[in-house]
Short mmCIF file of C-alpha atoms in Angstrom, two decimals:
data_model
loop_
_atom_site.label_atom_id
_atom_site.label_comp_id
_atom_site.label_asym_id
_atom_site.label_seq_id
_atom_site.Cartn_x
_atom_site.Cartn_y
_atom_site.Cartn_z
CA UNK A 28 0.00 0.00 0.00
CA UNK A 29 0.99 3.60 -0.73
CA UNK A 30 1.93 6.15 2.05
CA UNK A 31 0.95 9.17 -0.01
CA UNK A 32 -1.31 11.28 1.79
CA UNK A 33 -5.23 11.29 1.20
CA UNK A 34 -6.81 13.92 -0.04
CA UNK A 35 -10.11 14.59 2.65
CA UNK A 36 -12.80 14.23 -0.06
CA UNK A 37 -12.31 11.29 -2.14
CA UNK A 38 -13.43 9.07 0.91
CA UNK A 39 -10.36 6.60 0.71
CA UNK A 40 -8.82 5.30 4.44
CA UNK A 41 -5.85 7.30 5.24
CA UNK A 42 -2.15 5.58 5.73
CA UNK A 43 -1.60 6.38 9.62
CA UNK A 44 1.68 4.99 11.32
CA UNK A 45 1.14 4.47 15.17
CA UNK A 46 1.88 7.64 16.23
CA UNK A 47 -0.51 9.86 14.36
CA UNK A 48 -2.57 10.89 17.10
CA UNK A 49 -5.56 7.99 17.32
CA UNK A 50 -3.49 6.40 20.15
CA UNK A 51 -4.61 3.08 20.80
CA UNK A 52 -8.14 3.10 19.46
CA UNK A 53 -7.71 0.19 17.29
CA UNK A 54 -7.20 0.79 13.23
CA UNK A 55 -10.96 -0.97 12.58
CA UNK A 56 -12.81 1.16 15.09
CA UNK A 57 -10.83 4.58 13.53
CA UNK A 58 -14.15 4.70 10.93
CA UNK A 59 -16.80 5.04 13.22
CA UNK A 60 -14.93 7.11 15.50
CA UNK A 61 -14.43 9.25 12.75
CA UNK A 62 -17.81 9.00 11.42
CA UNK A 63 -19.93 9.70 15.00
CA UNK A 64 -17.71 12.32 15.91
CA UNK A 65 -18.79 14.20 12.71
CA UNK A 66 -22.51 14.08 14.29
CA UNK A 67 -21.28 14.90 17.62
CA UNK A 68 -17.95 16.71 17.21
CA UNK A 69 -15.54 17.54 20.11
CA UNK A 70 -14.48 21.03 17.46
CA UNK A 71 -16.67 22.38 14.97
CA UNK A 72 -14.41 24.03 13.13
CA UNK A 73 -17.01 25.90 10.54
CA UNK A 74 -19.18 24.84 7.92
CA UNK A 75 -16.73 24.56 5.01
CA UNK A 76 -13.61 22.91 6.90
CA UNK A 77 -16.93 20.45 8.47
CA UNK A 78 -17.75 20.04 4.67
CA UNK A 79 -14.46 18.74 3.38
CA UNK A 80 -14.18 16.62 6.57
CA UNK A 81 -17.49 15.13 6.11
CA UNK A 82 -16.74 14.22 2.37
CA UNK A 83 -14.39 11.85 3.34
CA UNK A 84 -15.66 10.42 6.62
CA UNK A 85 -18.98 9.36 5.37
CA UNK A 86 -17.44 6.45 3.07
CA UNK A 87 -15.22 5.52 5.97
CA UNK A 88 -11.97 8.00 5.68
CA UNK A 89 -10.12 8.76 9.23
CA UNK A 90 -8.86 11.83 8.37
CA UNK A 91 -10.35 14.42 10.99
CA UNK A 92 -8.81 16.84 13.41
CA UNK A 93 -6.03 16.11 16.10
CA UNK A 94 -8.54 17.08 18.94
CA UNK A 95 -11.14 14.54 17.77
CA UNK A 96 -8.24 11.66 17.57
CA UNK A 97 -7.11 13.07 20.82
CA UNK A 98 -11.00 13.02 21.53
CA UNK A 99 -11.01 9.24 21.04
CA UNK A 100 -8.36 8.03 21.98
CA UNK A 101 -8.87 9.27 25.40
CA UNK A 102 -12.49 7.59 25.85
CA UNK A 103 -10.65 4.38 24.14
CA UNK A 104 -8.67 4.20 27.30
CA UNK A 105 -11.42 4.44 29.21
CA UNK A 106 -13.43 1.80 28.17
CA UNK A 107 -15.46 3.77 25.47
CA UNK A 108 -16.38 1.85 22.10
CA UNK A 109 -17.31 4.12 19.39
CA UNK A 110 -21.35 3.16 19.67
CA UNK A 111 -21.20 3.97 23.60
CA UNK A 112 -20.03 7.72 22.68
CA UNK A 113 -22.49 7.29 19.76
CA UNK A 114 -25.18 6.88 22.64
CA UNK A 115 -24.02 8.79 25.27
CA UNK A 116 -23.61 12.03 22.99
CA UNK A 117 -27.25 11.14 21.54
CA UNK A 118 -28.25 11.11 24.87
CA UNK A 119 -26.54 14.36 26.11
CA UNK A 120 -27.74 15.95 23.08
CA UNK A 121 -31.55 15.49 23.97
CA UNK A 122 -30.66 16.78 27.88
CA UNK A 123 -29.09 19.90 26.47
CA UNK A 124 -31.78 20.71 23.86
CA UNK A 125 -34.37 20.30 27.12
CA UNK A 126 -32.38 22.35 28.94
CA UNK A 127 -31.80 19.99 31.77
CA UNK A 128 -27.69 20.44 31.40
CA UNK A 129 -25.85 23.62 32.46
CA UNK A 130 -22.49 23.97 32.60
CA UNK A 131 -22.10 25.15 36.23
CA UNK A 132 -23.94 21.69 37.26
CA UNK A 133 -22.52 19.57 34.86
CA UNK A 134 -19.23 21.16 33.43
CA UNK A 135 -17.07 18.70 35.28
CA UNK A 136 -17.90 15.99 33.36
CA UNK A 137 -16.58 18.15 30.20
CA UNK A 138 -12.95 18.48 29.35
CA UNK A 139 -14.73 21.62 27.08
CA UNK A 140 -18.31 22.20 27.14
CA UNK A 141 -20.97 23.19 24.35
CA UNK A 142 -19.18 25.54 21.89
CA UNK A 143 -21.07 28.75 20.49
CA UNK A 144 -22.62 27.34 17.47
CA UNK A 145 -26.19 26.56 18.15
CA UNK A 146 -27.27 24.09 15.60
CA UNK A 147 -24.11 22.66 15.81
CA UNK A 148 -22.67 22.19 19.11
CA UNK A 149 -19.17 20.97 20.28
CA UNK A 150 -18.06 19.80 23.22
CA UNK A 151 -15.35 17.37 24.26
CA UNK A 152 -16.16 14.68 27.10
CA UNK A 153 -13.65 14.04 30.12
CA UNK A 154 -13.39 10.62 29.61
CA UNK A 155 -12.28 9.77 33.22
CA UNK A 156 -15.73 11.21 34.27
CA UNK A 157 -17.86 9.21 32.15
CA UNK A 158 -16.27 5.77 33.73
CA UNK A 159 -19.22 5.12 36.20
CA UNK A 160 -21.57 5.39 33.29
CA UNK A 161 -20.08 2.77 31.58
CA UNK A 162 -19.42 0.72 34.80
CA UNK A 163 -23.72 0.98 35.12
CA UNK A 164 -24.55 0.40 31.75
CA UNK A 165 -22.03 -2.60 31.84
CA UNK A 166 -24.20 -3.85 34.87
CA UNK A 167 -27.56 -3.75 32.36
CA UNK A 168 -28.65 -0.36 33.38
CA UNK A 169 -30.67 1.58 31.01
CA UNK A 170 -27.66 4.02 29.38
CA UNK A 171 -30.19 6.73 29.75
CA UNK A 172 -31.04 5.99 33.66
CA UNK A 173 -27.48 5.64 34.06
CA UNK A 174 -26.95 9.36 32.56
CA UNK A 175 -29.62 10.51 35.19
CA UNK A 176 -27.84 9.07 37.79
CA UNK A 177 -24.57 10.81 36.24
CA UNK A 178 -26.50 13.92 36.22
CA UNK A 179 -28.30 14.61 39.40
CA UNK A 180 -26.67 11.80 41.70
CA UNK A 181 -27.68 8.54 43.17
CA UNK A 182 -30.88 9.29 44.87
CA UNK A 183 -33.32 9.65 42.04
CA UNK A 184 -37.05 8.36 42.46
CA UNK A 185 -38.09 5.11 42.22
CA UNK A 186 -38.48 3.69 38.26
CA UNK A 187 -42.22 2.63 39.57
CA UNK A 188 -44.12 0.22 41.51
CA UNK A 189 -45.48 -3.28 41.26
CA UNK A 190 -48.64 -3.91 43.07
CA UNK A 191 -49.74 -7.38 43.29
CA UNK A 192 -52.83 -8.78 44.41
CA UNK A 193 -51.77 -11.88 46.58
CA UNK A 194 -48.54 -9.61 48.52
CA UNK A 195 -46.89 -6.06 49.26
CA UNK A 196 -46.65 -3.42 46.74
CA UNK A 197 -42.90 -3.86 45.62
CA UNK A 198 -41.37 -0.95 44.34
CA UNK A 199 -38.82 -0.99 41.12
CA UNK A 200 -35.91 0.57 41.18
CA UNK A 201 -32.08 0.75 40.79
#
């Protein structure tokens, strides 16, 4: 194989030797890294670099910015695959648009929090912070239970309650 560089927009897989930023995130998971971090990107870095960046990531290029291989390769470490950021971004994404995230609550769980483009938001995880979410959603929690918990702490009201003709009312929870 050639180590000529790619250009960004024909879509081919860039020729990266180990020290080109991704880390350890392993060479097969590089696409989808790549490719969710263009929906939920750690830098937008304005609509025409995000153009050429998209034209090759959407038929599986790896050639993005340093800060979203940096991005990656930190949550690698910490146990991240690139469908749990996939979720957990989805999932942040829906809290933020509610409103129920501010950054004076919430910013430590943020190496940067939400940039200053409002349809298209940045922000950069701490990757160390988001551990016990993947330690609960390991256990079979419901990821977005588990981001409640992350949120607004371990006492959060009971899922529901099971009432039963024959015994107690038994009440479901986590």
């Amino acid at each position: 194989m050639s180590n000529k560089p790619v250009d960004a927009g024909n879509g081919a897989a860039d020729e990266f030797d180990p020290t080109d930023g991704w880390g350890e995130v392993p060479e097969a998971d590089r696409p989808l890294w790549a490719r969710y971090m263009l929906d939920y990107c750690p830098q937008f870095l304005g609509p025409t670099i995000m153009t050429l960046i998209a034209r090759g990531v959407v038929f599986g290029g790896t050639k993005i910015p340093e800060d979203w291989k940096e991005t990656a390769a930190e949550l690698h470490n910490a146990g991240f695959t690139p469908l749990h950021y996939y979720l957990l971004a989805s999932l942040l994404s829906d809290k933020r648009r509610r409103e129920e995230l501010d950054e004076a609550t919430h910013g430590h769980l943020f190496k940067k929090w939400y940039g200053n483009y409002p349809d298209f938001p940045d922000f950069r995880l701490d990757a160390e912070a988001w551990k016990p979410w993947l330690e609960r959603i390991d256990r079979a929690e419901s990821p977005g239970r588990a981001l409640d918990h992350m949120l607004h702490g371990p006492f959060l009201p009971p899922l529901g309650a099971v009432f039963s003709v024959n015994g107690p009312t038994q009440v479901a929870s986590d």
